[in-house]
PDB file of C-alpha atoms in Angstrom:
ATOM      1  CA  GLN A   1      29.142   4.081   9.902  1.00  0.00           C
ATOM      2  CA  VAL A   2      26.343   5.247  11.031  1.00  0.00           C
ATOM      3  CA  THR A   3      24.965   2.885  13.904  1.00  0.00           C
ATOM      4  CA  LEU A   4      21.442   4.177  15.953  1.00  0.00           C
ATOM      5  CA  ARG A   5      20.839   1.338  18.864  1.00  0.00           C
ATOM      6  CA  GLU A   6      17.809   1.339  21.192  1.00  0.00           C
ATOM      7  CA  SER A   7      18.051   0.454  24.934  1.00  0.00           C
ATOM      8  CA  GLY A   8      15.427  -0.254  27.598  1.00  0.00           C
ATOM      9  CA  PRO A   9      12.927  -2.202  29.195  1.00  0.00           C
ATOM     10  CA  ALA A  10      11.285  -4.567  27.961  1.00  0.00           C
ATOM     11  CA  LEU A  11       7.918  -5.022  30.172  1.00  0.00           C
ATOM     12  CA  VAL A  12       6.936  -1.382  32.712  1.00  0.00           C
ATOM     13  CA  LYS A  13       3.843  -1.359  34.643  1.00  0.00           C
ATOM     14  CA  PRO A  14       0.947   1.037  34.172  1.00  0.00           C
ATOM     15  CA  THR A  15       1.266   4.868  35.402  1.00  0.00           C
ATOM     16  CA  GLN A  16       5.126   4.079  35.301  1.00  0.00           C
ATOM     17  CA  THR A  17       7.973   5.277  33.310  1.00  0.00           C
ATOM     18  CA  LEU A  18       9.834   4.827  30.200  1.00  0.00           C
ATOM     19  CA  ALA A  19      12.538   5.522  29.727  1.00  0.00           C
ATOM     20  CA  LEU A  20      14.847   4.827  26.439  1.00  0.00           C
ATOM     21  CA  THR A  21      18.338   5.378  25.469  1.00  0.00           C
ATOM     22  CA  CYS A  22      19.412   5.745  22.483  1.00  0.00           C
ATOM     23  CA  THR A  23      23.097   5.414  21.694  1.00  0.00           C
ATOM     24  CA  PHE A  24      24.809   6.008  17.926  1.00  0.00           C
ATOM     25  CA  SER A  25      27.968   6.444  16.500  1.00  0.00           C
ATOM     26  CA  GLY A  26      29.286   8.194  13.041  1.00  0.00           C
ATOM     27  CA  PHE A  27      28.212  11.074  13.777  1.00  0.00           C
ATOM     28  CA  SER A  28      27.922  13.909  16.057  1.00  0.00           C
ATOM     29  CA  LEU A  29      24.998  15.585  17.475  1.00  0.00           C
ATOM     30  CA  SER A  30      26.751  18.900  17.248  1.00  0.00           C
ATOM     31  CA  THR A  31      27.402  18.592  13.417  1.00  0.00           C
ATOM     32  CA  SER A  32      24.065  21.387  11.569  1.00  0.00           C
ATOM     33  CA  GLY A  33      21.932  20.031  10.678  1.00  0.00           C
ATOM     34  CA  VAL A  34      21.466  16.896  12.356  1.00  0.00           C
ATOM     35  CA  SER A  35      18.833  16.163  14.669  1.00  0.00           C
ATOM     36  CA  VAL A  36      17.650  12.363  16.987  1.00  0.00           C
ATOM     37  CA  GLY A  37      14.367  11.491  16.715  1.00  0.00           C
ATOM     38  CA  TRP A  38      11.812   8.386  18.302  1.00  0.00           C
ATOM     39  CA  VAL A  39       9.174   7.181  16.724  1.00  0.00           C
ATOM     40  CA  ARG A  40       6.883   4.231  17.758  1.00  0.00           C
ATOM     41  CA  GLN A  41       4.676   1.892  16.278  1.00  0.00           C
ATOM     42  CA  SER A  42       2.267  -0.550  17.524  1.00  0.00           C
ATOM     43  CA  PRO A  43       2.142  -3.479  16.384  1.00  0.00           C
ATOM     44  CA  GLY A  44       0.291  -3.845  13.163  1.00  0.00           C
ATOM     45  CA  LYS A  45      -0.083  -0.038  12.918  1.00  0.00           C
ATOM     46  CA  ALA A  46       1.446   2.806  11.128  1.00  0.00           C
ATOM     47  CA  LEU A  47       4.561   4.522  12.566  1.00  0.00           C
ATOM     48  CA  GLU A  48       4.009   7.864  15.688  1.00  0.00           C
ATOM     49  CA  TRP A  49       6.428  10.601  15.570  1.00  0.00           C
ATOM     50  CA  LEU A  50       7.058  11.550  19.282  1.00  0.00           C
ATOM     51  CA  ALA A  51      10.494  13.833  20.048  1.00  0.00           C
ATOM     52  CA  LEU A  52      13.466  14.831  18.816  1.00  0.00           C
ATOM     53  CA  ILE A  53      16.277  17.016  19.446  1.00  0.00           C
ATOM     54  CA  ASP A  54      19.284  19.207  17.816  1.00  0.00           C
ATOM     55  CA  GLY A  55      22.073  19.590  18.601  1.00  0.00           C
ATOM     56  CA  ASP A  56      21.430  22.697  20.059  1.00  0.00           C
ATOM     57  CA  ASP A  57      19.294  21.288  22.368  1.00  0.00           C
ATOM     58  CA  ASN A  58      15.932  22.412  20.987  1.00  0.00           C
ATOM     59  CA  GLU A  59      13.508  19.114  21.712  1.00  0.00           C
ATOM     60  CA  PHE A  60       9.866  18.977  19.706  1.00  0.00           C
ATOM     61  CA  TYR A  61       7.263  16.707  20.579  1.00  0.00           C
ATOM     62  CA  ASN A  62       4.064  15.512  18.662  1.00  0.00           C
ATOM     63  CA  SER A  63       1.456  18.249  19.975  1.00  0.00           C
ATOM     64  CA  SER A  64      -1.406  14.616  21.028  1.00  0.00           C
ATOM     65  CA  LEU A  65       1.794  13.046  23.870  1.00  0.00           C
ATOM     66  CA  ARG A  66       3.137  16.305  24.724  1.00  0.00           C
ATOM     67  CA  THR A  67       2.759  16.191  28.876  1.00  0.00           C
ATOM     68  CA  ARG A  68       4.070  13.132  29.004  1.00  0.00           C
ATOM     69  CA  LEU A  69       7.649  13.154  26.433  1.00  0.00           C
ATOM     70  CA  THR A  70      10.949  14.321  27.535  1.00  0.00           C
ATOM     71  CA  VAL A  71      14.236  13.992  25.670  1.00  0.00           C
ATOM     72  CA  SER A  72      17.266  15.283  26.488  1.00  0.00           C
ATOM     73  CA  LYS A  73      20.437  13.839  25.234  1.00  0.00           C
ATOM     74  CA  ASP A  74      24.401  13.783  26.691  1.00  0.00           C
ATOM     75  CA  THR A  75      26.677  14.374  22.929  1.00  0.00           C
ATOM     76  CA  SER A  76      30.449  13.087  24.714  1.00  0.00           C
ATOM     77  CA  LYS A  77      28.626  10.166  25.374  1.00  0.00           C
ATOM     78  CA  ASN A  78      26.893  10.343  22.348  1.00  0.00           C
ATOM     79  CA  GLN A  79      23.169   8.980  23.324  1.00  0.00           C
ATOM     80  CA  VAL A  80      19.962  10.503  23.767  1.00  0.00           C
ATOM     81  CA  VAL A  81      16.417   9.575  26.050  1.00  0.00           C
ATOM     82  CA  LEU A  82      13.460   9.781  25.553  1.00  0.00           C
ATOM     83  CA  LYS A  83      11.234   9.486  28.657  1.00  0.00           C
ATOM     84  CA  MET A  84       7.463   9.026  28.662  1.00  0.00           C
ATOM     85  CA  THR A  85       5.340   9.192  31.975  1.00  0.00           C
ATOM     86  CA  ASN A  86       2.182   7.495  33.152  1.00  0.00           C
ATOM     87  CA  MET A  87       2.364   4.718  30.210  1.00  0.00           C
ATOM     88  CA  ASP A  88      -0.480   2.644  29.483  1.00  0.00           C
ATOM     89  CA  PRO A  89      -1.371  -0.766  27.786  1.00  0.00           C
ATOM     90  CA  VAL A  90      -1.845   1.734  25.085  1.00  0.00           C
ATOM     91  CA  ASP A  91       1.254   2.144  24.537  1.00  0.00           C
ATOM     92  CA  THR A  92       3.083  -0.450  23.982  1.00  0.00           C
ATOM     93  CA  GLY A  93       4.674  -1.455  20.909  1.00  0.00           C
ATOM     94  CA  THR A  94       7.793  -0.575  19.083  1.00  0.00           C
ATOM     95  CA  TYR A  95      10.530   2.272  19.942  1.00  0.00           C
ATOM     96  CA  TYR A  96      13.331   4.275  16.859  1.00  0.00           C
ATOM     97  CA  CYS A  97      15.184   6.312  16.730  1.00  0.00           C
ATOM     98  CA  ALA A  98      16.925   7.831  13.912  1.00  0.00           C
ATOM     99  CA  ARG A  99      18.725   9.757  12.637  1.00  0.00           C
ATOM    100  CA  ILE A 100      17.481  12.952  11.085  1.00  0.00           C
ATOM    101  CA  SER A 101      19.581  15.026   8.206  1.00  0.00           C
ATOM    102  CA  GLY A 102      18.335  17.886   7.003  1.00  0.00           C
ATOM    103  CA  TYR A 103      19.643  19.846   3.826  1.00  0.00           C
ATOM    104  CA  GLU A 104      19.411  18.135   0.884  1.00  0.00           C
ATOM    105  CA  LEU A 105      18.131  15.611   3.006  1.00  0.00           C
ATOM    106  CA  MET A 106      15.122  18.280   4.251  1.00  0.00           C
ATOM    107  CA  ASP A 107      14.842  15.855   7.226  1.00  0.00           C
ATOM    108  CA  ALA A 108      14.710  12.390   6.338  1.00  0.00           C
ATOM    109  CA  PHE A 109      15.213  10.046   9.169  1.00  0.00           C
ATOM    110  CA  ASP A 110      17.695   8.077   7.206  1.00  0.00           C
ATOM    111  CA  ILE A 111      19.169   5.860   9.249  1.00  0.00           C
ATOM    112  CA  TRP A 112      17.285   3.744  11.694  1.00  0.00           C
ATOM    113  CA  GLY A 113      17.775   2.165  15.271  1.00  0.00           C
ATOM    114  CA  GLN A 114      16.897  -1.942  14.890  1.00  0.00           C
ATOM    115  CA  GLY A 115      14.201  -1.044  17.522  1.00  0.00           C
ATOM    116  CA  THR A 116      12.933  -2.506  21.142  1.00  0.00           C
ATOM    117  CA  MET A 117      10.257  -3.371  21.760  1.00  0.00           C
ATOM    118  CA  VAL A 118       8.108  -2.682  24.531  1.00  0.00           C
ATOM    119  CA  THR A 119       4.907  -4.415  26.065  1.00  0.00           C
ATOM    120  CA  VAL A 120       2.772  -2.688  28.858  1.00  0.00           C
ATOM    121  CA  SER A 121       0.992  -4.769  30.982  1.00  0.00           C
ATOM    122  CA  SER A 122       0.739  -5.144  34.868  1.00  0.00           C
TER     123      SER A 122
ATOM    124  CA  ASP B   1      -0.716  19.110  12.389  1.00  0.00           C
ATOM    125  CA  ILE B   2      -0.231  18.093   9.060  1.00  0.00           C
ATOM    126  CA  GLN B   3      -1.748  14.996   8.078  1.00  0.00           C
ATOM    127  CA  MET B   4      -0.867  12.415   6.027  1.00  0.00           C
ATOM    128  CA  THR B   5      -3.448  10.054   3.556  1.00  0.00           C
ATOM    129  CA  GLN B   6      -3.062   7.091   1.882  1.00  0.00           C
ATOM    130  CA  SER B   7      -4.224   5.190  -0.426  1.00  0.00           C
ATOM    131  CA  PRO B   8      -4.822   2.373  -0.893  1.00  0.00           C
ATOM    132  CA  SER B   9      -3.752   0.452   2.467  1.00  0.00           C
ATOM    133  CA  SER B  10      -3.081  -2.682   0.856  1.00  0.00           C
ATOM    134  CA  LEU B  11      -2.416  -4.036  -2.706  1.00  0.00           C
ATOM    135  CA  SER B  12      -2.288  -6.931  -4.587  1.00  0.00           C
ATOM    136  CA  ALA B  13       0.048  -7.635  -7.182  1.00  0.00           C
ATOM    137  CA  SER B  14       2.923 -10.137  -8.909  1.00  0.00           C
ATOM    138  CA  VAL B  15       6.227 -10.363  -9.438  1.00  0.00           C
ATOM    139  CA  GLY B  16       6.876  -7.789 -12.959  1.00  0.00           C
ATOM    140  CA  ASP B  17       4.386  -5.410 -12.194  1.00  0.00           C
ATOM    141  CA  ARG B  18       4.048  -2.036 -11.910  1.00  0.00           C
ATOM    142  CA  VAL B  19       2.498  -0.426  -8.393  1.00  0.00           C
ATOM    143  CA  THR B  20       1.536   2.710  -7.766  1.00  0.00           C
ATOM    144  CA  ILE B  21       0.926   3.724  -4.261  1.00  0.00           C
ATOM    145  CA  THR B  22      -0.546   7.737  -3.263  1.00  0.00           C
ATOM    146  CA  CYS B  23      -0.186   9.505  -0.380  1.00  0.00           C
ATOM    147  CA  ARG B  24      -2.421  13.010   0.133  1.00  0.00           C
ATOM    148  CA  ALA B  25      -1.432  15.429   2.615  1.00  0.00           C
ATOM    149  CA  SER B  26      -3.500  17.901   4.518  1.00  0.00           C
ATOM    150  CA  HIS B  27      -1.619  21.110   3.649  1.00  0.00           C
ATOM    151  CA  THR B  28       0.858  22.055   1.170  1.00  0.00           C
ATOM    152  CA  ILE B  29       3.665  20.548   1.607  1.00  0.00           C
ATOM    153  CA  ASP B  30       6.277  21.860  -1.180  1.00  0.00           C
ATOM    154  CA  THR B  31       8.568  18.851  -1.862  1.00  0.00           C
ATOM    155  CA  TYR B  32       9.243  17.894   2.153  1.00  0.00           C
ATOM    156  CA  LEU B  33       8.032  15.108   1.429  1.00  0.00           C
ATOM    157  CA  GLN B  34       9.544  10.878   2.628  1.00  0.00           C
ATOM    158  CA  TRP B  35       9.044   7.599   1.286  1.00  0.00           C
ATOM    159  CA  TYR B  36      10.703   4.848   3.795  1.00  0.00           C
ATOM    160  CA  GLN B  37       9.964   0.822   3.257  1.00  0.00           C
ATOM    161  CA  GLN B  38       9.275  -1.437   6.161  1.00  0.00           C
ATOM    162  CA  LYS B  39       9.599  -5.459   5.811  1.00  0.00           C
ATOM    163  CA  ALA B  40       7.574  -7.298   8.907  1.00  0.00           C
ATOM    164  CA  GLY B  41      10.041  -7.293  11.673  1.00  0.00           C
ATOM    165  CA  LYS B  42      12.847  -4.596  10.436  1.00  0.00           C
ATOM    166  CA  ALA B  43      12.878  -1.123  11.312  1.00  0.00           C
ATOM    167  CA  PRO B  44      12.473   1.320   7.950  1.00  0.00           C
ATOM    168  CA  ARG B  45      14.461   2.110   5.121  1.00  0.00           C
ATOM    169  CA  LEU B  46      14.832   4.701   3.630  1.00  0.00           C
ATOM    170  CA  LEU B  47      13.748   5.136   0.151  1.00  0.00           C
ATOM    171  CA  ILE B  48      13.204   8.714  -1.274  1.00  0.00           C
ATOM    172  CA  TYR B  49      13.551  12.051  -0.370  1.00  0.00           C
ATOM    173  CA  GLY B  50      12.257  15.847  -1.143  1.00  0.00           C
ATOM    174  CA  ALA B  51       9.510  13.882  -2.971  1.00  0.00           C
ATOM    175  CA  SER B  52      12.028  12.299  -5.874  1.00  0.00           C
ATOM    176  CA  THR B  53      14.980  12.098  -4.408  1.00  0.00           C
ATOM    177  CA  LEU B  54      16.582   7.942  -4.947  1.00  0.00           C
ATOM    178  CA  GLN B  55      18.331   7.571  -1.031  1.00  0.00           C
ATOM    179  CA  ARG B  56      21.528   6.245  -2.534  1.00  0.00           C
ATOM    180  CA  GLY B  57      21.730   2.441  -2.669  1.00  0.00           C
ATOM    181  CA  VAL B  58      17.967   2.256  -3.455  1.00  0.00           C
ATOM    182  CA  PRO B  59      17.464   0.658  -6.892  1.00  0.00           C
ATOM    183  CA  SER B  60      16.172   2.372  -9.808  1.00  0.00           C
ATOM    184  CA  ARG B  61      12.928   1.404 -10.417  1.00  0.00           C
ATOM    185  CA  PHE B  62      11.345   3.123  -7.137  1.00  0.00           C
ATOM    186  CA  SER B  63      10.200   6.585  -8.895  1.00  0.00           C
ATOM    187  CA  GLY B  64       8.608   9.571  -6.662  1.00  0.00           C
ATOM    188  CA  SER B  65       6.089  12.009  -8.054  1.00  0.00           C
ATOM    189  CA  GLY B  66       4.600  14.743  -6.404  1.00  0.00           C
ATOM    190  CA  SER B  67       4.016  19.128  -4.871  1.00  0.00           C
ATOM    191  CA  GLY B  68       1.623  20.508  -2.580  1.00  0.00           C
ATOM    192  CA  THR B  69      -0.644  18.044  -1.626  1.00  0.00           C
ATOM    193  CA  GLU B  70      -0.233  15.481  -3.961  1.00  0.00           C
ATOM    194  CA  PHE B  71       2.355  12.593  -3.776  1.00  0.00           C
ATOM    195  CA  THR B  72       3.063   9.407  -5.801  1.00  0.00           C
ATOM    196  CA  LEU B  73       6.294   6.683  -5.058  1.00  0.00           C
ATOM    197  CA  THR B  74       6.147   4.054  -8.159  1.00  0.00           C
ATOM    198  CA  ILE B  75       7.919   0.984  -8.349  1.00  0.00           C
ATOM    199  CA  THR B  76       8.246  -0.445 -12.151  1.00  0.00           C
ATOM    200  CA  SER B  77       8.911  -4.594 -12.597  1.00  0.00           C
ATOM    201  CA  LEU B  78       7.978  -5.326  -8.736  1.00  0.00           C
ATOM    202  CA  GLN B  79      10.544  -7.937  -7.590  1.00  0.00           C
ATOM    203  CA  PRO B  80       9.988 -10.875  -4.678  1.00  0.00           C
ATOM    204  CA  GLU B  81      11.893  -8.020  -2.666  1.00  0.00           C
ATOM    205  CA  ASP B  82      10.021  -5.385  -3.159  1.00  0.00           C
ATOM    206  CA  PHE B  83       7.080  -7.167  -1.090  1.00  0.00           C
ATOM    207  CA  ALA B  84       6.501  -5.260   1.915  1.00  0.00           C
ATOM    208  CA  THR B  85       4.680  -1.618   3.753  1.00  0.00           C
ATOM    209  CA  TYR B  86       5.212   1.259   2.495  1.00  0.00           C
ATOM    210  CA  PHE B  87       5.104   4.407   4.259  1.00  0.00           C
ATOM    211  CA  CYS B  88       4.858   8.113   3.852  1.00  0.00           C
ATOM    212  CA  GLN B  89       5.929  10.883   6.195  1.00  0.00           C
ATOM    213  CA  GLN B  90       6.546  15.187   5.313  1.00  0.00           C
ATOM    214  CA  SER B  91       8.267  17.214   7.160  1.00  0.00           C
ATOM    215  CA  TYR B  92       7.759  21.020   6.196  1.00  0.00           C
ATOM    216  CA  SER B  93       6.512  21.910   9.715  1.00  0.00           C
ATOM    217  CA  SER B  94       7.651  24.545  11.088  1.00  0.00           C
ATOM    218  CA  PRO B  95       8.554  24.203  13.911  1.00  0.00           C
ATOM    219  CA  PRO B  96       9.531  20.367  13.251  1.00  0.00           C
ATOM    220  CA  ALA B  97       6.497  18.181  13.692  1.00  0.00           C
ATOM    221  CA  PRO B  98       6.651  14.562  10.852  1.00  0.00           C
ATOM    222  CA  SER B  99       4.124  12.613   9.984  1.00  0.00           C
ATOM    223  CA  PHE B 100       3.990   9.749   8.517  1.00  0.00           C
ATOM    224  CA  GLY B 101       0.776   8.440   6.787  1.00  0.00           C
ATOM    225  CA  GLY B 102      -0.188   5.067   7.537  1.00  0.00           C
ATOM    226  CA  GLY B 103       0.933   2.701   5.096  1.00  0.00           C
ATOM    227  CA  THR B 104       0.552   1.138   2.027  1.00  0.00           C
ATOM    228  CA  LYS B 105       1.070  -2.736   2.704  1.00  0.00           C
ATOM    229  CA  VAL B 106       2.176  -4.586  -0.474  1.00  0.00           C
ATOM    230  CA  GLU B 107       1.290  -8.243  -0.780  1.00  0.00           C
ATOM    231  CA  ILE B 108       1.984 -11.712  -3.389  1.00  0.00           C
TER     232      ILE B 108
END
């Protein structure tokens, strides 16, 4: 069974750096065509892709947030970490990690974590 | 970046209705188009990938079509559990830069 779970602080102050961890099981990030991505959703708003990392350590970022984001992985722990600097109240929302499956599934986000709510407030 | 535009942003329907949601891409994306369903307080769920292939376990009343820049998601005979928000997403960009549509809320 494939699962992903996000963890991290529920509350961060403006200007702080957010660090979220995605812990997954049931698949390997070393498998060809598999990557892990991060998506966020402000309350009542659309989904916004943030970043993704593949098994070859290739990192890709949303161009509008590139300067604030870093994604990394620890294959031995089955974890992917997202860091976002200079947090602002507009960054408040639910942050999801998801498996991205290539080839037949054409890079669809096929399995999602439950999401973690992050509030940015002083 | 490829922009995805969904219409309508919301719609009202009844159980048993046929519902169609449209998604347009700002550039051609072949069939690199996915549809997701999201219920309140839950994570999105993949319904359709490759514009028209049903993900395992998704009821056959859901179908997708289109290629290039215009796509549709159709729900035949809407069921009570289908009231949710639906998002399209493109995965055509290279290097990868997935983007989502603004969502369509299907309400009673």
